Amino acid sequence: MIGIVGGGYAGLAAAWRLLDAGEEVTVYEAASDVGGLAASYETKGDPIERYYHHLSRTEETIVEVIESLGLQDRLQWRIGKNAFYIDGRVHPLDTIWQIAAYPHLSIYDKLRLGFLTIGIDFRGGRPRTGTYDDYERFDSVSVKEFILEHTTPNVYRSFFEPLLKAKFGSRLDSVSAAWLLGRIHFRGERDIRRGEILGYLDGGFAQLTDALIETIGMDRIETEIMVTDISVTDEGVESLTLDQSGSTESVDADGVVVATMPHILDELTGHQTNIDFQGTVCSVIATDEPVTGTYWLNIADDAPFGALIEHTEFVPPERYGGDHILYAVSYIQDLEGELWSKTDEEIEAVWLDGIEELFPTFDRSKIRWIQTGRRAYTAPVYEVGYLDQIVQYDLTSTVGQGVYYAGMGTRAQYPERSLNGAIKAGFAAADAYLDA
Ligand SMILES: Cc1cc2nc3c(=O)[nH]c(=O)nc-3n(C[C@H](O)[C@H](O)[C@H](O)COP(=O)(O)OP(=O)(O)OC[C@H]3O[C@@H](n4cnc5c(N)ncnc54)[C@H](O)[C@@H]3O)c2cc1C
């Protein structure tokens, strides 16, 4: 039996691939449900992800998985409207006309920003293509240094700096340009008359999770079981120690795929990495009325959240029994910090004050429900030099025979993490096991 540690998309993908090749697997998931960061809350209609999720056109592996599980009719490509909140106003930035009318960048700033986003290097006033194709080349360059060299100081100050602050807070200076270029590449497709094209599964990603569970078989998935140790001898993996509500047992295993954040890999096997992680606090607020008028609102003004994501500006509220669904999210750089130490109710109060500040017509009495989720490890900080920290799929030489890794520290999750990356990592770790 091959034990899979973690029932997120990486673990489920690894289990599926191994089963398909005739191996026997058991997935151990510490939480009460599978899906990991893509798990959902119930609503009056479709389930809604606890943390906002959408797909990009470039993400082929997850689309192939969706198709092979028969869910292709549910995959919808929709316009995800983007806007910037700055100086007390929402500025939509979807169409070429809206971008042209945006007052905080000059025509030259917009030209330089536009060239960068379509992959044209305009340094020295001479347009060249190809500079940004291999984003790994920019792993050793800081994102600030890169933006200042490849656009203008005002593009950095008025456009990128607020986004970077929202995403990486005090760590923004350490982030590499590879992360930014990877992100531009992943989120690249736009309709210039309507905005960015993003994918979503009708019925939510819970549909995909359920289809994966069905394919693997619920009898091969054990929830509320935490793997606390992996015993590896010179001959390879011997057993896993499992903890269920405080009682432990050992199960024999021929191999293991660890599909968790890298610090758990370290705890289980002693395989160390220096990857620095950030956490997330994210609330889903269901209201009677729309709030922001856009799907994705980046906020440059002072606010307790980095972004507001109004899901029902992307997917119609009718799918949620008429409720409008708004995410308020903040990335956590410091687990000793003020926000992290608050209770869910206190966080929700902070969010609502912040929303009222930005949108004075927002009416708290229209709120139907709020749910708050938090996780201490949700994304690597893709720092300069990150490539050297990537964890290999096959850990035979560092930990022992039969130990494989599919979590967020893998190459498939570089230079930005995603569901597609998690599935690719699961497949790659399983393939490495099968090759060996
Ligand atoms: C706020 C936010 C927004 C995001 N937005 C998007 C998006 O728009 N599009 C997109 O594609 N991706 C998005 N992502 C990223 C995506 O959710 C992740 O890349 C993906 O879910 C990671 O899957 P995983 O299986 O690697 O890890 P996880 O989902 O974290 O799964 C790991 C699992 O392992 C379990 N586990 C940990 N330790 C143990 C143990 N010792 N024993 C047993 N089980 C254990 C955990 O409980 C967890 O369920 C977003 C993530 C966040 C946080």
Tab-separated table of C-alpha atoms and ligand atoms in Angstrom, residues 5-11 28-31 35-38 51-55 59 225-227 259-261 264 268 280 329 331 375 378 406-408 413 417-420 422, ligand 1:
chain	number	residue	atom	x	y	z
A	5	VAL	CA	-0.429	12.181	3.238
A	6	GLY	CA	-2.981	14.933	2.557
A	7	GLY	CA	-6.304	14.939	0.735
A	8	GLY	CA	-5.913	18.240	-1.116
A	9	TYR	CA	-5.788	18.287	-4.920
A	10	ALA	CA	-2.135	17.179	-4.954
A	11	GLY	CA	-2.865	14.120	-2.805
A	28	TYR	CA	-4.930	10.106	4.925
A	29	GLU	CA	-6.464	13.528	5.512
A	30	ALA	CA	-6.194	15.302	8.851
A	31	ALA	CA	-9.331	17.414	8.335
A	35	GLY	CA	-10.176	19.192	-0.885
A	36	GLY	CA	-7.667	21.071	1.285
A	37	LEU	CA	-7.556	24.750	0.368
A	38	ALA	CA	-10.256	24.133	-2.263
A	51	TYR	CA	-10.962	30.696	-0.351
A	52	TYR	CA	-11.843	32.270	-3.732
A	53	HIS	CA	-10.861	30.128	-6.745
A	54	HIS	CA	-10.905	30.472	-10.516
A	55	LEU	CA	-8.922	29.039	-13.416
A	59	GLU	CA	-3.956	25.820	-17.083
A	225	ILE	CA	-6.501	10.959	10.473
A	226	MET	CA	-3.208	12.739	10.831
A	227	VAL	CA	0.011	11.091	9.742
A	259	ALA	CA	1.152	16.003	-0.418
A	260	THR	CA	1.275	18.758	2.194
A	261	MET	CA	3.101	22.014	2.812
A	264	ILE	CA	4.925	18.915	7.376
A	268	LEU	CA	7.514	13.678	9.079
A	280	THR	CA	-4.419	33.709	4.900
A	329	VAL	CA	-9.028	38.508	2.372
A	331	TYR	CA	-2.464	37.533	3.638
A	375	ARG	CA	-4.689	28.826	7.573
A	378	THR	CA	-1.265	28.906	2.307
A	406	ALA	CA	3.781	16.394	-4.185
A	407	GLY	CA	3.117	19.464	-2.017
A	408	MET	CA	3.345	23.195	-2.533
A	413	GLN	CA	3.755	25.113	-7.956
A	417	ARG	CA	0.578	28.160	-6.658
A	418	SER	CA	-2.681	26.926	-8.145
A	419	LEU	CA	-5.065	23.983	-8.318
A	420	ASN	CA	-3.537	23.138	-11.689
A	422	ALA	CA	-1.312	20.894	-7.246
B	1	LIG	C1	-6.777	32.551	-0.646
B	1	LIG	C2	-6.417	31.546	-1.707
B	1	LIG	C3	-6.824	31.749	-3.003
B	1	LIG	C4	-6.480	30.854	-4.011
B	1	LIG	N1	-6.938	31.089	-5.255
B	1	LIG	C5	-6.689	30.185	-6.225
B	1	LIG	C6	-7.246	30.351	-7.525
B	1	LIG	O1	-7.955	31.311	-7.800
B	1	LIG	N2	-6.959	29.420	-8.466
B	1	LIG	C7	-6.176	28.345	-8.209
B	1	LIG	O2	-5.975	27.514	-9.106
B	1	LIG	N3	-5.627	28.150	-6.989
B	1	LIG	C8	-5.854	29.047	-5.991
B	1	LIG	N4	-5.325	28.855	-4.754
B	1	LIG	C9	-4.302	27.816	-4.562
B	1	LIG	C10	-4.854	26.412	-4.414
B	1	LIG	O3	-5.903	26.394	-3.473
B	1	LIG	C11	-3.707	25.506	-3.953
B	1	LIG	O4	-2.596	25.603	-4.826
B	1	LIG	C12	-4.112	24.046	-3.894
B	1	LIG	O5	-5.373	23.861	-3.301
B	1	LIG	C13	-3.044	23.290	-3.101
B	1	LIG	O6	-3.385	21.941	-2.999
B	1	LIG	P1	-2.474	20.945	-2.165
B	1	LIG	O7	-3.106	19.631	-2.264
B	1	LIG	O8	-1.051	21.089	-2.581
B	1	LIG	O9	-2.489	21.519	-0.669
B	1	LIG	P2	-3.706	21.628	0.357
B	1	LIG	O10	-4.943	21.994	-0.351
B	1	LIG	O11	-3.225	22.498	1.461
B	1	LIG	O12	-3.886	20.141	0.886
B	1	LIG	C14	-3.029	19.566	1.828
B	1	LIG	C15	-3.859	18.702	2.749
B	1	LIG	O13	-3.007	17.980	3.625
B	1	LIG	C16	-3.639	17.838	4.867
B	1	LIG	N5	-2.608	17.520	5.859
B	1	LIG	C17	-1.609	18.335	6.299
B	1	LIG	N6	-0.842	17.659	7.174
B	1	LIG	C18	-1.338	16.395	7.267
B	1	LIG	C19	-0.947	15.256	8.008
B	1	LIG	N7	0.135	15.251	8.794
B	1	LIG	N8	-1.695	14.127	7.889
B	1	LIG	C20	-2.781	14.096	7.070
B	1	LIG	N9	-3.188	15.174	6.356
B	1	LIG	C21	-2.466	16.305	6.444
B	1	LIG	C22	-4.298	19.200	5.063
B	1	LIG	O14	-5.353	19.119	6.000
B	1	LIG	C23	-4.775	19.506	3.647
B	1	LIG	O15	-6.106	19.093	3.430
B	1	LIG	C24	-5.688	29.714	-3.717
B	1	LIG	C25	-5.302	29.490	-2.383
B	1	LIG	C26	-5.650	30.390	-1.403
B	1	LIG	C27	-5.246	30.126	0.013
